[in-house]
PDB file of C-alpha atoms and ligand atoms in Angstrom:
ATOM      1  CA  UNK M   1      46.075 107.148  25.235  1.00 92.00           C
ATOM      2  CA  UNK M   2      45.925 107.627  29.010  1.00 95.00           C
ATOM      3  CA  UNK M   3      45.223 103.882  29.429  1.00 95.00           C
ATOM      4  CA  UNK M   4      48.161 103.028  27.222  1.00 96.00           C
ATOM      5  CA  UNK M   5      50.468 105.408  29.102  1.00 97.00           C
ATOM      6  CA  UNK M   6      49.477 104.060  32.551  1.00 97.00           C
ATOM      7  CA  UNK M   7      49.931 100.489  31.376  1.00 96.00           C
ATOM      8  CA  UNK M   8      53.406 101.422  30.186  1.00 97.00           C
ATOM      9  CA  UNK M   9      54.291 103.028  33.511  1.00 98.00           C
ATOM     10  CA  UNK M  10      53.079  99.948  35.395  1.00 97.00           C
ATOM     11  CA  UNK M  11      55.262  97.811  33.119  1.00 96.00           C
ATOM     12  CA  UNK M  12      58.177  99.982  34.169  1.00 97.00           C
ATOM     13  CA  UNK M  13      57.420  99.237  37.821  1.00 98.00           C
ATOM     14  CA  UNK M  14      56.442 102.847  38.622  1.00 98.00           C
ATOM     15  CA  UNK M  15      54.354 103.287  41.734  1.00 97.00           C
ATOM     16  CA  UNK M  16      50.650 104.018  42.155  1.00 97.00           C
ATOM     17  CA  UNK M  17      51.237 107.698  42.853  1.00 97.00           C
ATOM     18  CA  UNK M  18      53.261 108.121  39.653  1.00 98.00           C
ATOM     19  CA  UNK M  19      50.584 106.311  37.656  1.00 98.00           C
ATOM     20  CA  UNK M  20      47.812 108.409  39.178  1.00 97.00           C
ATOM     21  CA  UNK M  21      49.639 111.723  38.278  1.00 98.00           C
ATOM     22  CA  UNK M  22      50.317 110.337  34.801  1.00 98.00           C
ATOM     23  CA  UNK M  23      46.615 109.463  34.409  1.00 98.00           C
ATOM     24  CA  UNK M  24      45.588 113.024  35.284  1.00 97.00           C
ATOM     25  CA  UNK M  25      48.236 114.451  32.943  1.00 98.00           C
ATOM     26  CA  UNK M  26      47.010 112.108  30.215  1.00 97.00           C
ATOM     27  CA  UNK M  27      43.493 113.372  30.494  1.00 97.00           C
ATOM     28  CA  UNK M  28      44.561 116.996  30.464  1.00 97.00           C
ATOM     29  CA  UNK M  29      47.669 116.974  28.185  1.00 97.00           C
ATOM     30  CA  UNK M  30      46.069 118.678  25.188  1.00 96.00           C
ATOM     31  CA  UNK M  31      43.840 121.083  27.150  1.00 97.00           C
ATOM     32  CA  UNK M  32      45.940 123.905  25.685  1.00 96.00           C
ATOM     33  CA  UNK M  33      44.369 123.157  22.293  1.00 96.00           C
ATOM     34  CA  UNK M  34      41.295 124.949  23.568  1.00 94.00           C
ATOM     35  CA  UNK M  35      41.042 128.086  21.521  1.00 82.00           C
ATOM     36  CA  UNK M  36      43.021 126.751  18.564  1.00 92.00           C
ATOM     37  CA  UNK M  37      40.789 126.758  15.533  1.00 92.00           C
ATOM     38  CA  UNK M  38      39.496 123.310  14.506  1.00 90.00           C
ATOM     39  CA  UNK M  39      40.344 124.086  10.958  1.00 91.00           C
ATOM     40  CA  UNK M  40      44.014 124.085  11.949  1.00 92.00           C
ATOM     41  CA  UNK M  41      43.732 121.126  14.360  1.00 90.00           C
ATOM     42  CA  UNK M  42      41.978 118.955  11.795  1.00 87.00           C
ATOM     43  CA  UNK M  43      43.687 120.192   8.662  1.00 86.00           C
ATOM     44  CA  UNK M  44      44.369 117.217   6.419  1.00 84.00           C
ATOM     45  CA  UNK M  45      47.291 118.581   4.443  1.00 84.00           C
ATOM     46  CA  UNK M  46      50.580 120.167   5.477  1.00 89.00           C
ATOM     47  CA  UNK M  47      50.427 122.990   8.011  1.00 90.00           C
ATOM     48  CA  UNK M  48      51.930 126.337   7.071  1.00 94.00           C
ATOM     49  CA  UNK M  49      54.772 127.506   9.322  1.00 95.00           C
ATOM     50  CA  UNK M  50      52.389 129.967  10.993  1.00 95.00           C
ATOM     51  CA  UNK M  51      49.804 127.220  11.660  1.00 95.00           C
ATOM     52  CA  UNK M  52      52.543 124.931  13.086  1.00 94.00           C
ATOM     53  CA  UNK M  53      53.653 127.717  15.439  1.00 94.00           C
ATOM     54  CA  UNK M  54      50.056 127.995  16.682  1.00 95.00           C
ATOM     55  CA  UNK M  55      49.854 124.256  17.306  1.00 95.00           C
ATOM     56  CA  UNK M  56      53.186 124.358  19.109  1.00 96.00           C
ATOM     57  CA  UNK M  57      51.804 126.875  21.550  1.00 96.00           C
ATOM     58  CA  UNK M  58      49.457 124.294  23.127  1.00 97.00           C
ATOM     59  CA  UNK M  59      51.789 122.933  25.856  1.00 97.00           C
ATOM     60  CA  UNK M  60      52.518 126.461  27.140  1.00 96.00           C
ATOM     61  CA  UNK M  61      48.787 127.300  26.976  1.00 96.00           C
ATOM     62  CA  UNK M  62      48.035 124.082  28.863  1.00 96.00           C
ATOM     63  CA  UNK M  63      50.490 125.155  31.563  1.00 97.00           C
ATOM     64  CA  UNK M  64      48.859 128.509  31.870  1.00 96.00           C
ATOM     65  CA  UNK M  65      45.424 126.940  32.252  1.00 96.00           C
ATOM     66  CA  UNK M  66      46.509 124.331  34.833  1.00 97.00           C
ATOM     67  CA  UNK M  67      49.051 126.389  36.821  1.00 96.00           C
ATOM     68  CA  UNK M  68      46.502 128.081  39.127  1.00 97.00           C
ATOM     69  CA  UNK M  69      44.937 124.695  40.153  1.00 96.00           C
ATOM     70  CA  UNK M  70      46.920 123.673  43.207  1.00 95.00           C
ATOM     71  CA  UNK M  71      45.980 119.959  43.281  1.00 95.00           C
ATOM     72  CA  UNK M  72      47.331 119.627  39.705  1.00 96.00           C
ATOM     73  CA  UNK M  73      50.750 121.028  40.594  1.00 96.00           C
ATOM     74  CA  UNK M  74      52.576 117.868  39.577  1.00 97.00           C
ATOM     75  CA  UNK M  75      50.636 117.484  36.424  1.00 98.00           C
ATOM     76  CA  UNK M  76      51.754 120.902  35.022  1.00 98.00           C
ATOM     77  CA  UNK M  77      55.340 120.068  34.026  1.00 98.00           C
ATOM     78  CA  UNK M  78      54.217 116.769  32.500  1.00 98.00           C
ATOM     79  CA  UNK M  79      51.712 118.583  30.287  1.00 98.00           C
ATOM     80  CA  UNK M  80      54.209 121.313  29.484  1.00 98.00           C
ATOM     81  CA  UNK M  81      56.829 118.879  28.230  1.00 98.00           C
ATOM     82  CA  UNK M  82      54.721 116.255  26.460  1.00 97.00           C
ATOM     83  CA  UNK M  83      56.061 117.241  22.991  1.00 97.00           C
ATOM     84  CA  UNK M  84      59.746 117.206  23.923  1.00 98.00           C
ATOM     85  CA  UNK M  85      61.834 114.601  22.044  1.00 98.00           C
ATOM     86  CA  UNK M  86      64.499 112.423  23.631  1.00 98.00           C
ATOM     87  CA  UNK M  87      67.098 113.856  21.157  1.00 98.00           C
ATOM     88  CA  UNK M  88      66.262 117.448  22.026  1.00 98.00           C
ATOM     89  CA  UNK M  89      64.495 118.257  18.789  1.00 97.00           C
ATOM     90  CA  UNK M  90      61.056 118.645  20.413  1.00 97.00           C
ATOM     91  CA  UNK M  91      59.236 121.628  21.882  1.00 97.00           C
ATOM     92  CA  UNK M  92      58.659 123.863  23.805  1.00 97.00           C
ATOM     93  CA  UNK M  93      62.130 123.771  25.498  1.00 98.00           C
ATOM     94  CA  UNK M  94      64.154 121.320  23.477  1.00 97.00           C
ATOM     95  CA  UNK M  95      65.044 119.326  26.573  1.00 98.00           C
ATOM     96  CA  UNK M  96      66.972 116.111  26.077  1.00 98.00           C
ATOM     97  CA  UNK M  97      66.945 112.653  27.606  1.00 97.00           C
ATOM     98  CA  UNK M  98      66.380 112.572  31.340  1.00 97.00           C
ATOM     99  CA  UNK M  99      65.898 116.385  31.504  1.00 98.00           C
ATOM    100  CA  UNK M 100      62.390 115.528  30.172  1.00 98.00           C
ATOM    101  CA  UNK M 101      60.042 114.431  32.988  1.00 98.00           C
ATOM    102  CA  UNK M 102      59.677 110.645  32.900  1.00 98.00           C
ATOM    103  CA  UNK M 103      55.921 110.855  32.746  1.00 98.00           C
ATOM    104  CA  UNK M 104      56.180 113.105  29.629  1.00 98.00           C
ATOM    105  CA  UNK M 105      58.535 110.545  27.995  1.00 98.00           C
ATOM    106  CA  UNK M 106      56.061 107.710  28.709  1.00 98.00           C
ATOM    107  CA  UNK M 107      53.180 109.895  27.416  1.00 97.00           C
ATOM    108  CA  UNK M 108      54.983 110.731  24.180  1.00 97.00           C
ATOM    109  CA  UNK M 109      55.156 107.068  23.202  1.00 97.00           C
ATOM    110  CA  UNK M 110      51.493 106.330  24.101  1.00 97.00           C
ATOM    111  CA  UNK M 111      50.245 109.515  22.489  1.00 96.00           C
ATOM    112  CA  UNK M 112      52.116 108.862  19.189  1.00 96.00           C
ATOM    113  CA  UNK M 113      50.862 105.256  19.052  1.00 96.00           C
ATOM    114  CA  UNK M 114      47.385 106.443  19.674  1.00 95.00           C
ATOM    115  CA  UNK M 115      47.636 109.151  17.002  1.00 93.00           C
ATOM    116  CA  UNK M 116      49.084 106.705  14.460  1.00 94.00           C
ATOM    117  CA  UNK M 117      46.439 103.982  14.979  1.00 94.00           C
ATOM    118  CA  UNK M 118      43.434 106.312  15.192  1.00 92.00           C
ATOM    119  CA  UNK M 119      41.185 106.952  12.149  1.00 88.00           C
ATOM    120  CA  UNK M 120      41.047 110.576  11.057  1.00 81.00           C
ATOM    121  CA  UNK M 121      38.469 112.244   8.862  1.00 74.00           C
ATOM    122  CA  UNK M 122      41.019 112.183   6.020  1.00 75.00           C
ATOM    123  CA  UNK M 123      42.798 108.873   6.554  1.00 81.00           C
ATOM    124  CA  UNK M 124      42.476 105.383   8.135  1.00 90.00           C
ATOM    125  CA  UNK M 125      44.618 104.647  11.181  1.00 92.00           C
ATOM    126  CA  UNK M 126      47.785 102.491  10.747  1.00 94.00           C
ATOM    127  CA  UNK M 127      47.797  98.910  11.865  1.00 93.00           C
ATOM    128  CA  UNK M 128      49.271  97.865  15.238  1.00 94.00           C
ATOM    129  CA  UNK M 129      52.244  96.303  13.513  1.00 93.00           C
ATOM    130  CA  UNK M 130      53.089  99.351  11.431  1.00 95.00           C
ATOM    131  CA  UNK M 131      52.715 101.686  14.417  1.00 95.00           C
ATOM    132  CA  UNK M 132      54.920  99.448  16.548  1.00 95.00           C
ATOM    133  CA  UNK M 133      57.619  99.417  13.817  1.00 95.00           C
ATOM    134  CA  UNK M 134      57.516 103.179  13.732  1.00 96.00           C
ATOM    135  CA  UNK M 135      57.911 103.451  17.608  1.00 97.00           C
ATOM    136  CA  UNK M 136      60.877 101.028  17.321  1.00 96.00           C
ATOM    137  CA  UNK M 137      62.445 103.077  14.514  1.00 97.00           C
ATOM    138  CA  UNK M 138      62.170 106.289  16.626  1.00 98.00           C
ATOM    139  CA  UNK M 139      63.438 104.763  19.902  1.00 97.00           C
ATOM    140  CA  UNK M 140      66.474 106.775  20.957  1.00 96.00           C
ATOM    141  CA  UNK M 141      65.663 109.778  18.736  1.00 98.00           C
ATOM    142  CA  UNK M 142      62.070 110.853  19.269  1.00 98.00           C
ATOM    143  CA  UNK M 143      61.442 108.495  22.219  1.00 98.00           C
ATOM    144  CA  UNK M 144      63.185 107.219  25.356  1.00 98.00           C
ATOM    145  CA  UNK M 145      64.130 103.637  24.330  1.00 98.00           C
ATOM    146  CA  UNK M 146      63.191 102.384  27.848  1.00 98.00           C
ATOM    147  CA  UNK M 147      59.683 103.723  27.456  1.00 98.00           C
ATOM    148  CA  UNK M 148      59.336 102.214  23.952  1.00 97.00           C
ATOM    149  CA  UNK M 149      60.510  98.857  25.312  1.00 97.00           C
ATOM    150  CA  UNK M 150      57.985  99.022  28.178  1.00 97.00           C
ATOM    151  CA  UNK M 151      55.207 100.122  25.877  1.00 97.00           C
ATOM    152  CA  UNK M 152      55.792  97.213  23.563  1.00 96.00           C
ATOM    153  CA  UNK M 153      55.955  94.700  26.457  1.00 95.00           C
ATOM    154  CA  UNK M 154      52.671  96.084  27.791  1.00 95.00           C
ATOM    155  CA  UNK M 155      50.964  96.089  24.369  1.00 90.00           C
ATOM    156  CA  UNK M 156      51.967  93.033  22.390  1.00 82.00           C
ATOM    157  CA  UNK M 157      48.456  92.941  20.862  1.00 78.00           C
ATOM    158  CA  UNK M 158      46.545  95.596  18.919  1.00 71.00           C
ATOM    159  CA  UNK M 159      44.929  98.231  21.119  1.00 57.00           C
ATOM    160  CA  UNK M 160      41.262  97.406  21.602  1.00 57.00           C
ATOM    161  CA  UNK M 161      39.105 100.396  22.378  1.00 54.00           C
ATOM    162  CA  UNK M 162      36.676  99.733  25.261  1.00 47.00           C
TER     163      UNK M 162
HETATM  164 FE1  LIG R 201      49.840 117.628  22.450  1.00 97.94          FE
END
């Protein structure tokens, strides 16, 4: 997912420093899931409201873990806001549009594509074409349409894992 996000940022013409911070944030974005039980993280069926609240705590937990590390200062807000939605329906703060850090908006697209196309213990991943159609459908609601456009331009082909 980090590779997908950085390729998207390059496509948008963002500079090396932006891409490097995005890369670090990509590697660390779900670090706050440390300590969440794997039975919740890997649960195949629907989460209970209580389980969903626990999952939703991971960006804030990630912030708490990373905050003391001074050289990751710029990574912290990107990690904290990686589950915001462009329409304001995300978490943890319900930010909208450009209130959300650009790197978090880029990451949301790459992360969702990666999640959709990855195999899970309980289901096969979706095809590239189906995942792309879903990104397209959610451009402007879940995602920044600029970021979706750049992601699609950077990834016309199915994602090949190295
Ligand atoms: Fe996450």
